[in-house]
PDB file of C-alpha atoms in Angstrom:
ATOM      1  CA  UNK A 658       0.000   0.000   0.000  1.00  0.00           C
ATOM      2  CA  UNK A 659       1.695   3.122  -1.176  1.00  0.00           C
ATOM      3  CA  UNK A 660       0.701   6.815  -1.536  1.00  0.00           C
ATOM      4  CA  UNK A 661       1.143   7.894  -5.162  1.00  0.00           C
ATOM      5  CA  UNK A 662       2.366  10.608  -6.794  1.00  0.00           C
ATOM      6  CA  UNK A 663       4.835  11.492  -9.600  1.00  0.00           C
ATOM      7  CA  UNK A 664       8.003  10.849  -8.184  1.00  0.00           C
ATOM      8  CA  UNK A 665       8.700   8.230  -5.555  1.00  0.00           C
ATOM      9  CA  UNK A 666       5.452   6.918  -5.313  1.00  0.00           C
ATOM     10  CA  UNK A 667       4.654   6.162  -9.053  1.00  0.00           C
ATOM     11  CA  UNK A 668       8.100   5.114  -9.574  1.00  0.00           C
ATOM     12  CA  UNK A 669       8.040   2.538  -6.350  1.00  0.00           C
ATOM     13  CA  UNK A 670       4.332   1.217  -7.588  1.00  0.00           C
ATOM     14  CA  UNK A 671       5.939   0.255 -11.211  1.00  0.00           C
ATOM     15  CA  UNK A 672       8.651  -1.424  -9.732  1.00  0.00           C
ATOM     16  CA  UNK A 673       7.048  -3.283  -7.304  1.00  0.00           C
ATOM     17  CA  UNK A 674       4.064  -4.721  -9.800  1.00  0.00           C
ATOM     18  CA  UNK A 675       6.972  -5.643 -12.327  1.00  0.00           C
ATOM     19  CA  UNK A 676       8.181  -8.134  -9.464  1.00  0.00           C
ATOM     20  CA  UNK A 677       4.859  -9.377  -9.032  1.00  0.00           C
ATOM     21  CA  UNK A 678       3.555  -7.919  -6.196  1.00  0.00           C
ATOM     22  CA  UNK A 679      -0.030  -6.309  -5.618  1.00  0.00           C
ATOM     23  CA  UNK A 680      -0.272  -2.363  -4.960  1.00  0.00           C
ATOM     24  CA  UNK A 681      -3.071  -0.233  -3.058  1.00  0.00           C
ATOM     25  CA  UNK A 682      -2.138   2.737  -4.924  1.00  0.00           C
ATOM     26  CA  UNK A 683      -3.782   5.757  -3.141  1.00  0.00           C
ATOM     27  CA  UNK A 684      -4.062   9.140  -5.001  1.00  0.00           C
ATOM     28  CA  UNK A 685      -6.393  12.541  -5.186  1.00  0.00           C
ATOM     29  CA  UNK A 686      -6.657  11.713  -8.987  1.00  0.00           C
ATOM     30  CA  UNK A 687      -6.629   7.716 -10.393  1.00  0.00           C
ATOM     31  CA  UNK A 688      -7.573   8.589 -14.035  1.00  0.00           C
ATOM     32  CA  UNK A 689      -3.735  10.149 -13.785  1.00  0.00           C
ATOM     33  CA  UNK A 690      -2.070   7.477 -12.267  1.00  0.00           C
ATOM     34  CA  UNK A 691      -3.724   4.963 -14.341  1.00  0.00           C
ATOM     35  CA  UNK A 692      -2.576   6.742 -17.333  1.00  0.00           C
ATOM     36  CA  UNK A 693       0.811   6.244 -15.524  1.00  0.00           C
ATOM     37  CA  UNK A 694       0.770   2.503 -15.843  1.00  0.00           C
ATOM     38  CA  UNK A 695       0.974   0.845 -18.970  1.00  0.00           C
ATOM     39  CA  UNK A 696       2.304  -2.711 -17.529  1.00  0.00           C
ATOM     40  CA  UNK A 697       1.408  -5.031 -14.799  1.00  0.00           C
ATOM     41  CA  UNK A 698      -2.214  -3.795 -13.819  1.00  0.00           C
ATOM     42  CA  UNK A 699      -3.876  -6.757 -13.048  1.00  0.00           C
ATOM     43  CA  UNK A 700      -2.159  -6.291  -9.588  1.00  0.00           C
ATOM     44  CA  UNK A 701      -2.878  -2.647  -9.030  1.00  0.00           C
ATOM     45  CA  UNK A 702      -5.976  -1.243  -7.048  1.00  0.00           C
ATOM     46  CA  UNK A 703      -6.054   2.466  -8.028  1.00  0.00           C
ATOM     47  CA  UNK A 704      -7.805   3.855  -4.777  1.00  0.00           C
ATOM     48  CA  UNK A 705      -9.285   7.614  -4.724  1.00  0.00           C
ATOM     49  CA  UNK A 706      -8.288   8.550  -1.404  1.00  0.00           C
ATOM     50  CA  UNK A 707      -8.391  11.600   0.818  1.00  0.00           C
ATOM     51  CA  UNK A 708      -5.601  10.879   3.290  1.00  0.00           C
ATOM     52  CA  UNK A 709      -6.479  13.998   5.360  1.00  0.00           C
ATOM     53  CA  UNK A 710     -10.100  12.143   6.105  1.00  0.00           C
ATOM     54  CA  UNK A 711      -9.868  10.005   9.107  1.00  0.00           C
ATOM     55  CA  UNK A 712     -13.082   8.405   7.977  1.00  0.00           C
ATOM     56  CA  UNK A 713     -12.201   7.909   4.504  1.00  0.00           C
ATOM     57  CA  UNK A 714      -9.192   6.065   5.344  1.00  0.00           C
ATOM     58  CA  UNK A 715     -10.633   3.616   7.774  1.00  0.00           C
ATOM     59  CA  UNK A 716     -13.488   2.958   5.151  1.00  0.00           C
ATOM     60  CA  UNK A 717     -10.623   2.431   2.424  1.00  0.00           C
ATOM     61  CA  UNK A 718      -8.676   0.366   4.641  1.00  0.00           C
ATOM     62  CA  UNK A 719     -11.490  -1.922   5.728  1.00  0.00           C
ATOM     63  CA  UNK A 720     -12.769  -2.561   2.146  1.00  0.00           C
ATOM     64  CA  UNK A 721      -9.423  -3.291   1.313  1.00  0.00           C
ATOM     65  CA  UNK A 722      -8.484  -5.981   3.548  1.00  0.00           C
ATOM     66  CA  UNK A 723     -11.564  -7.346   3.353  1.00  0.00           C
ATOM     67  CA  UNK A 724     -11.073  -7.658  -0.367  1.00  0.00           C
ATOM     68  CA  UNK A 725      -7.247  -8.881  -0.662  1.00  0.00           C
ATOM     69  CA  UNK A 726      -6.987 -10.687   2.913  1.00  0.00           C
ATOM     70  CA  UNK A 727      -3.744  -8.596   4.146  1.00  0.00           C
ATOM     71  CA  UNK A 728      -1.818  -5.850   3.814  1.00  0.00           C
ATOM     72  CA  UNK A 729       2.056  -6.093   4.410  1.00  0.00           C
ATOM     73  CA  UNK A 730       4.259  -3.341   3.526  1.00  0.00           C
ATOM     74  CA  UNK A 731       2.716   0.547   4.090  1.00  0.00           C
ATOM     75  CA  UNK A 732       4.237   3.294   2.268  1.00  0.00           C
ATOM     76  CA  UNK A 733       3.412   6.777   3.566  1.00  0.00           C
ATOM     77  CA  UNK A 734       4.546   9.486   1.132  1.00  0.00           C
ATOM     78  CA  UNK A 735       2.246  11.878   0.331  1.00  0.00           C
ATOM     79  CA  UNK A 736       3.668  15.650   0.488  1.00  0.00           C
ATOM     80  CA  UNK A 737       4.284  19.120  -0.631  1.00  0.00           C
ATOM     81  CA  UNK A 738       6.415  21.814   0.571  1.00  0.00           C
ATOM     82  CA  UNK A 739       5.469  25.455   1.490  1.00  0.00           C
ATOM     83  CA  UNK A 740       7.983  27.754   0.932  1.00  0.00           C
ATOM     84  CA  UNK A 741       7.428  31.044   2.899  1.00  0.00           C
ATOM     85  CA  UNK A 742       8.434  32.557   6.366  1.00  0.00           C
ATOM     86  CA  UNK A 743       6.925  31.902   9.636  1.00  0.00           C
ATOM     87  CA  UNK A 744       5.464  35.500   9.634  1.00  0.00           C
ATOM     88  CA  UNK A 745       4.354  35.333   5.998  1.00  0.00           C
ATOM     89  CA  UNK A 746       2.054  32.111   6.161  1.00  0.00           C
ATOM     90  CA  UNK A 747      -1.604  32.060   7.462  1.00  0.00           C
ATOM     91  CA  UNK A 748      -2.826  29.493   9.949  1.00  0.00           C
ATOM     92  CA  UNK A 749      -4.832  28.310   6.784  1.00  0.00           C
ATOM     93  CA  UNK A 750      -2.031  27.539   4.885  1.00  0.00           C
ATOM     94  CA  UNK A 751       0.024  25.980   7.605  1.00  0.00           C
ATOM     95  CA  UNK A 752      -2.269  23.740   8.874  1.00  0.00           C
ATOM     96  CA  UNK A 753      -2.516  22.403   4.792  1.00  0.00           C
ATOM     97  CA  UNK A 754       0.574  21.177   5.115  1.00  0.00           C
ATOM     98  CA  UNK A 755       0.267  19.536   8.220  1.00  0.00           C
ATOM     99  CA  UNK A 756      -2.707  18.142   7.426  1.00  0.00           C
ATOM    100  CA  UNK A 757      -0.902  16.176   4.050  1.00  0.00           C
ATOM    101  CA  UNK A 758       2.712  15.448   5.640  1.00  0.00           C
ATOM    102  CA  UNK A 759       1.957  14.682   8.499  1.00  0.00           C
ATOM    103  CA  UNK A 760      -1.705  13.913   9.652  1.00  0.00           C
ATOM    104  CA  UNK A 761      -2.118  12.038   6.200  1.00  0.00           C
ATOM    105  CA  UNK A 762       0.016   9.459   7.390  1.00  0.00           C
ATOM    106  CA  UNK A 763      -1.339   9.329  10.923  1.00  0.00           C
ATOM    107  CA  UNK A 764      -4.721   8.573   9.775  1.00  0.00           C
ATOM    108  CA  UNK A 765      -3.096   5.620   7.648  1.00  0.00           C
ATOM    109  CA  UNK A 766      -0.985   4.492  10.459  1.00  0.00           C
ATOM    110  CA  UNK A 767      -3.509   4.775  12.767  1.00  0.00           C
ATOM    111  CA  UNK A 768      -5.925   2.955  10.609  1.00  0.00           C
ATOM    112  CA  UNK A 769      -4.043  -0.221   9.181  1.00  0.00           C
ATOM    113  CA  UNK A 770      -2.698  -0.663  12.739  1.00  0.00           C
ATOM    114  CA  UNK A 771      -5.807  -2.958  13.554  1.00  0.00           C
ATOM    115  CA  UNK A 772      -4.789  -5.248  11.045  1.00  0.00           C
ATOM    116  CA  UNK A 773      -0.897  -5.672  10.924  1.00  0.00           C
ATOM    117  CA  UNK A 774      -1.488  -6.351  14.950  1.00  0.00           C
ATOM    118  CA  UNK A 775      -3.863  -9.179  14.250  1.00  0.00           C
ATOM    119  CA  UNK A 776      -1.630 -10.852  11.685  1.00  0.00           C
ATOM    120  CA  UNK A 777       1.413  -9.832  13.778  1.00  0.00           C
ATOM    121  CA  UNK A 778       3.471  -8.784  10.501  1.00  0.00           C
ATOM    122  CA  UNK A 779       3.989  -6.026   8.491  1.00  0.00           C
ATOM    123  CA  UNK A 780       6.368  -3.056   7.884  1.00  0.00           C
ATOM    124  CA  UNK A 781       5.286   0.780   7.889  1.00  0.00           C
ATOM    125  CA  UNK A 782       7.674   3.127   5.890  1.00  0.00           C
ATOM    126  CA  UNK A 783       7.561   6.675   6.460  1.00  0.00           C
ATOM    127  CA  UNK A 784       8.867   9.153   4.270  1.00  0.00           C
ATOM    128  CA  UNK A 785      10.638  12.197   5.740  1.00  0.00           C
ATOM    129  CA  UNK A 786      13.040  14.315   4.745  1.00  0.00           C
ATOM    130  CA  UNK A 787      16.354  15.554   5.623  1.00  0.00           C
ATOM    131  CA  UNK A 788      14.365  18.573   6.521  1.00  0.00           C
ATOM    132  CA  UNK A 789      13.447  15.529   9.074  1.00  0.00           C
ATOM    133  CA  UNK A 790      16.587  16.277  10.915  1.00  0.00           C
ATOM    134  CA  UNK A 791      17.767  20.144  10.071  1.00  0.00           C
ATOM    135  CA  UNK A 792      15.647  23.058  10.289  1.00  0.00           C
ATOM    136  CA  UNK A 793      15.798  25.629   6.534  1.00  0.00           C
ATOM    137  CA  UNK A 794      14.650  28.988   6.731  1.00  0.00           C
ATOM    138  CA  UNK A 795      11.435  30.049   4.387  1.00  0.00           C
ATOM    139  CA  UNK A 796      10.749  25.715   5.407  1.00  0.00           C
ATOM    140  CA  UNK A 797       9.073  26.140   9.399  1.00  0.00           C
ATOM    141  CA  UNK A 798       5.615  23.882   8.138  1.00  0.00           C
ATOM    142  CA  UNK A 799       7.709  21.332   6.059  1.00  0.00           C
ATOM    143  CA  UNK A 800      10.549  20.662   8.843  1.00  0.00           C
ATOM    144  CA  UNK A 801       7.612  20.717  11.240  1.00  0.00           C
ATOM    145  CA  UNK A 802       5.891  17.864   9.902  1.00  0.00           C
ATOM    146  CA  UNK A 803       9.273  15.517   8.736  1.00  0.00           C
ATOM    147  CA  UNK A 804      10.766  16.318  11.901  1.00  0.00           C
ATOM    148  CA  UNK A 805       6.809  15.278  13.163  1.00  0.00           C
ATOM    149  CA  UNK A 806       7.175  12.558  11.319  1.00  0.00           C
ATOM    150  CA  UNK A 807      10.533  10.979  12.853  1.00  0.00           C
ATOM    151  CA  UNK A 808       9.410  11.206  16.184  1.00  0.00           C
ATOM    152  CA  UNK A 809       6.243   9.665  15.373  1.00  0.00           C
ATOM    153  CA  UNK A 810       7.966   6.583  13.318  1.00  0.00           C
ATOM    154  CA  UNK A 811      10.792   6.094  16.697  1.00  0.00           C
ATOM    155  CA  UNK A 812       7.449   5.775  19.154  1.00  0.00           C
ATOM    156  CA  UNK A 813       5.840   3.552  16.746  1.00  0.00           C
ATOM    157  CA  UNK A 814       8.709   1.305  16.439  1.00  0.00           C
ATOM    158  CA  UNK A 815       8.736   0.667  20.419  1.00  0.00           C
ATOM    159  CA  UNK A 816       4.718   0.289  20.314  1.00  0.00           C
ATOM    160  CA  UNK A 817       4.722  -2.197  17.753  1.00  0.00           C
ATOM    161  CA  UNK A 818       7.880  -4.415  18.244  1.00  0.00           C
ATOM    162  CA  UNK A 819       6.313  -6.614  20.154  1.00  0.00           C
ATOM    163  CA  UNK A 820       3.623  -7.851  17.574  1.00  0.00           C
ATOM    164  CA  UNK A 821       6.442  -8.470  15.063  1.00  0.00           C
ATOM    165  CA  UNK A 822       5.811  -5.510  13.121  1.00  0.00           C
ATOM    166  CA  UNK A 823       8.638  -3.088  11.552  1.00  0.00           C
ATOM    167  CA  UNK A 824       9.452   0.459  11.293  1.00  0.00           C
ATOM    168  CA  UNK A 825      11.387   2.692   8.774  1.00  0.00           C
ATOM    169  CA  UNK A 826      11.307   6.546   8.411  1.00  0.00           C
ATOM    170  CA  UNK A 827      13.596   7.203   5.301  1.00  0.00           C
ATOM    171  CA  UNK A 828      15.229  10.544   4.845  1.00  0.00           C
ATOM    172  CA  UNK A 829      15.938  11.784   1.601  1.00  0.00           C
ATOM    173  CA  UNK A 830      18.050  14.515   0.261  1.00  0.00           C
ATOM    174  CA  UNK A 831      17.278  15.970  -3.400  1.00  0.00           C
ATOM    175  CA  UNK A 832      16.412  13.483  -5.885  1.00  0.00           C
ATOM    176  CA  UNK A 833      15.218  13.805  -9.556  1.00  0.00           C
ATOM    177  CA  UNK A 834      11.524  14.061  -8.986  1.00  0.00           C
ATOM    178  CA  UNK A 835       8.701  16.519 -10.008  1.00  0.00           C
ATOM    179  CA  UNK A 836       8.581  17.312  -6.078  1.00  0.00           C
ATOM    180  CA  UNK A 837       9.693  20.732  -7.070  1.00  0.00           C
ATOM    181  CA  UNK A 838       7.007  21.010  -9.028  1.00  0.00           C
ATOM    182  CA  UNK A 839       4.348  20.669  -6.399  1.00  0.00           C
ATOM    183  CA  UNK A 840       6.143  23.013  -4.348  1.00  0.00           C
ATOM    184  CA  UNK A 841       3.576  25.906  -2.772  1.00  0.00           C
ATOM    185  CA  UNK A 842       4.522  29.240  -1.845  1.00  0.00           C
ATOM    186  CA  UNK A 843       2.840  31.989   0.616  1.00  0.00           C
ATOM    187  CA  UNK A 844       0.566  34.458  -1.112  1.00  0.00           C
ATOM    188  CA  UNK A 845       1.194  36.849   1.440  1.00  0.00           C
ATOM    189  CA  UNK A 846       5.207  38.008   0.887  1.00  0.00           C
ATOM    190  CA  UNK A 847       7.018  40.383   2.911  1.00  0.00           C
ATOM    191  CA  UNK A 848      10.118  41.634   1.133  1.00  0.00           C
ATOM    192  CA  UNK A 849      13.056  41.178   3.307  1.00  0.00           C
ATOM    193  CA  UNK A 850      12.413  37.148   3.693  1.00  0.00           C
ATOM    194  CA  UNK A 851      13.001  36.818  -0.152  1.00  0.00           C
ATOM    195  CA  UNK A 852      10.070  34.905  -1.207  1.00  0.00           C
ATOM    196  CA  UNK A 853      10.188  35.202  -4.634  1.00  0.00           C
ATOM    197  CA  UNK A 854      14.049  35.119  -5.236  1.00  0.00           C
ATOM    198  CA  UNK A 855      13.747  31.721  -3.218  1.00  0.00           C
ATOM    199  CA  UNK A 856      11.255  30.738  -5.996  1.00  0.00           C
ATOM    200  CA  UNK A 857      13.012  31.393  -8.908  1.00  0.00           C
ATOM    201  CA  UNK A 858      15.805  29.141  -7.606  1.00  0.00           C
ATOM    202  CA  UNK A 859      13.790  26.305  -6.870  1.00  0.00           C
ATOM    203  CA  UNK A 860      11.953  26.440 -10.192  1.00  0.00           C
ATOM    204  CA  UNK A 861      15.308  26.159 -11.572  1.00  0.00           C
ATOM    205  CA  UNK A 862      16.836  23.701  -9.440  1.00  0.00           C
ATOM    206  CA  UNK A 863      13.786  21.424 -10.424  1.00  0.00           C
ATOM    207  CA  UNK A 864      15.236  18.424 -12.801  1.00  0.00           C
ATOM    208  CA  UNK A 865      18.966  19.377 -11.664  1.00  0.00           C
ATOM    209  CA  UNK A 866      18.513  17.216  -8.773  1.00  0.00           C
ATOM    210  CA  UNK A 867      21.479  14.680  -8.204  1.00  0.00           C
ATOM    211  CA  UNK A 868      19.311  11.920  -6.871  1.00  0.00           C
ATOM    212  CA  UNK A 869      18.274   8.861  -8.910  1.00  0.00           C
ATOM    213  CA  UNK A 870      14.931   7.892  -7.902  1.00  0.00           C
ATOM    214  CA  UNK A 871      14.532   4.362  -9.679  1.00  0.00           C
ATOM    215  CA  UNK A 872      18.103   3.637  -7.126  1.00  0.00           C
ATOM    216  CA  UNK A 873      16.027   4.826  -4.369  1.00  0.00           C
ATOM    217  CA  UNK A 874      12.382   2.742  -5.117  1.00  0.00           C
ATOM    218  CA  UNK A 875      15.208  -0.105  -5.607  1.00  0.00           C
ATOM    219  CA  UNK A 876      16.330   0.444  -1.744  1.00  0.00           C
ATOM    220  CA  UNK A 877      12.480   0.775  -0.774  1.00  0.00           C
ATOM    221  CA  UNK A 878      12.088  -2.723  -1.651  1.00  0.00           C
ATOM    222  CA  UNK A 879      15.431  -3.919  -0.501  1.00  0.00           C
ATOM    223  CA  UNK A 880      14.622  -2.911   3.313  1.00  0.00           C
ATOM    224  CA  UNK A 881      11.008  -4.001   3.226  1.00  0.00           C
ATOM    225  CA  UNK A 882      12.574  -7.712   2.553  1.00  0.00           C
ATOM    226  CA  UNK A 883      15.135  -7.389   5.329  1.00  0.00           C
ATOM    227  CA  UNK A 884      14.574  -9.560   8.678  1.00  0.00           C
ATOM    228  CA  UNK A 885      15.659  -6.585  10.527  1.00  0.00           C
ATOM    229  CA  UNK A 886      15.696  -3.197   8.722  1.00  0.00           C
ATOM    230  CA  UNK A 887      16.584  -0.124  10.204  1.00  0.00           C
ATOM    231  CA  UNK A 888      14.814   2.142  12.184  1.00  0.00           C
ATOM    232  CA  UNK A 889      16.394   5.244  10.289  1.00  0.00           C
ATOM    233  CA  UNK A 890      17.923   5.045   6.906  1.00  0.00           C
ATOM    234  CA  UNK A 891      19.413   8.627   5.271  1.00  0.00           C
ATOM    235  CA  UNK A 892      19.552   8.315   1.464  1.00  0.00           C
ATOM    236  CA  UNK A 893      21.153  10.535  -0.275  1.00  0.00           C
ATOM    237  CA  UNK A 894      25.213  12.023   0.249  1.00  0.00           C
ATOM    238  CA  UNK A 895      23.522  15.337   0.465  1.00  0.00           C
ATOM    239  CA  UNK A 896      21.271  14.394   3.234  1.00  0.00           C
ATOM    240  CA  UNK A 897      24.236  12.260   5.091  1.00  0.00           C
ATOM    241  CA  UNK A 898      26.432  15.193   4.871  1.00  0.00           C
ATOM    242  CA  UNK A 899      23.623  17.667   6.080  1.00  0.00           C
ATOM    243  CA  UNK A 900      22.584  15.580   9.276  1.00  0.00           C
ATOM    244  CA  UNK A 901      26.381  14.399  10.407  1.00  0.00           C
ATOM    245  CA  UNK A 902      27.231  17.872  10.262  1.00  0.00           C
ATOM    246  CA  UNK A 903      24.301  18.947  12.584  1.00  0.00           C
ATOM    247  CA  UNK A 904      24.930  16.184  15.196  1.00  0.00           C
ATOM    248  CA  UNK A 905      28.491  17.381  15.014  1.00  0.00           C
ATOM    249  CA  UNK A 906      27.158  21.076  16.135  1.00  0.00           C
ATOM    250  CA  UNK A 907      24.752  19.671  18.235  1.00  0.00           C
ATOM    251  CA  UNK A 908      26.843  17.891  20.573  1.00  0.00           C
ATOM    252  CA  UNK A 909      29.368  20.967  20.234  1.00  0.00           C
ATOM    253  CA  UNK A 910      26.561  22.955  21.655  1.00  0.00           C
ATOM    254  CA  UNK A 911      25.510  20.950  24.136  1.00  0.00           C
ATOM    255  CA  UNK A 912      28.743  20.657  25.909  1.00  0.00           C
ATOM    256  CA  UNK A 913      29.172  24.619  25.773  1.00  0.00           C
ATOM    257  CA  UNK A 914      26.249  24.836  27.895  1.00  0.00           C
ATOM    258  CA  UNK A 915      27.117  21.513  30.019  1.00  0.00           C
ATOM    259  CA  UNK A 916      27.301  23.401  32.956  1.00  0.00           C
ATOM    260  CA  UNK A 917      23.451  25.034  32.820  1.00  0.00           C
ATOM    261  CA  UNK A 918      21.988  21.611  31.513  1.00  0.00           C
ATOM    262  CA  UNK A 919      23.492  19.969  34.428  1.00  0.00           C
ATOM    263  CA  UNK A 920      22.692  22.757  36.976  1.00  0.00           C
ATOM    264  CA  UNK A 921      18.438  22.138  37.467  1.00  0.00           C
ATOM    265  CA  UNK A 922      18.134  19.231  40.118  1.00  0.00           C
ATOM    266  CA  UNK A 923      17.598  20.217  44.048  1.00  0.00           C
ATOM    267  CA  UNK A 924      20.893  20.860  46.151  1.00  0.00           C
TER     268      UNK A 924
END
């Protein structure tokens, strides 16, 4: 089961009904994705889904497993980026975001839980970011809801360990997707935080990206097979670089002010 999108999601459902395997493909818009498919559909369900409707998703879910017996792997990757400063965006159009990268794939999580704890199997992959682990400027509702979504996928992995069930939350860096495409940006734009120079770049940065998305699908499937996959898995020598470098000021931090984090318990 696999949110679907161009990018990552389409690209992971092709490769996974070429080896045979049946996809719940989820999407706002199936005529497009089905379009999207030329081989291999007699395994793929096309779903219309609404991930930001708890009720639609446990309705989805239900039929679903009712129909095909099972689910095993879960793919949560629905998202979009707003690109705008913390005093530019409206609660409207932060709360979008949240809503798609983050409560999305609480209301799936939340949903085929039921299930994969019955069967006591199963493997939920969660798609964050490196904006997962390091905070970008003109970024505050994107980092808010990868960064969401890592804590989220560590507590899961305790809660569910001991039905058998696994836990991944990926973190990619820039791959070669139309993700830069879908990116939105505040209408509301105060000068100084450089909205619009900031989307000029990106518009031109889309398709430059250094990431090969059919290698990352590839390590998708890789982990899902794995006895024991990990908990956290960067992809990307971008993202690796970013996040090693913020530990490394992190814990440089942290021991400057050793001496007030260590100063709060009664004499």
């Amino acid at each position: 089961m696999t949110g679907t999108s161009k990018g990552i999601g389409l690209d992971l459902t092709k490769l996974v009904l070429s080896l045979g395997h049946t996809v719940i493909a989820t999407s706002r818009n199936i005529n497009a994705l089905e379009k999207e498919i030329n081989q291999n559909k007699k395994n793929l369900y096309p779903v219309q889904l609404d991930i930001t409707s708890d009720k639609e998703v446990k309705l989805t879910i239900d039929r679903l497993v009712k129909k095909l017996g099972k689910i095993d792997v879960v793919v949560n990757n629905a998202g979009y980026s707003l690109v705008g400063s913390m005093e530019e965006m409206t609660d409207e159009e932060f709360r979008a975001t949240m809503d798609v990268n983050l409560f999305g794939a609480v209301n799936i999580i939340r949903n085929v839980m039921p299930y994969l704890s019955k069967q006591k199997s199963g493997h939920i992959i969660n798609i964050s970011s490196n904006a997962g682990y390091v905070g970008f400027e003109k970024a505050a509702s994107y980092n808010a809801a990868k960064f969401g979504m890592i804590g989220i996928s560590e507590a899961l992995a305790q809660e569910v360990n001991n039905f058998g069930i696994k836990v991944t939350v990926v973190a990619p860096g820039q791959f070669r997707t139309q993700f830069m495409d879908s990116i939105n940006y505040v209408k509301n734009r105060i000068d100084v935080y450089g909205v619009d120079e900031a989307e000029k770049m990106w518009s031109k940065h889309s398709g430059q990206q250094p990431g090969d998305p059919e290698k990352l699908v590839k390590i998708l499937v890789k982990i899902s097979e794995m006895p024991k996959p990990p908990l956290h898995l960067l992809l990307g020598p971008d993202t690796y670089k970013l996040v090693t470098q913020k530990r490394k000021e992190e814990d440089a931090e942290f021991e400057t002010w050793k001496s007030l984090t260590l100063s709060t318990d009664f004499d």
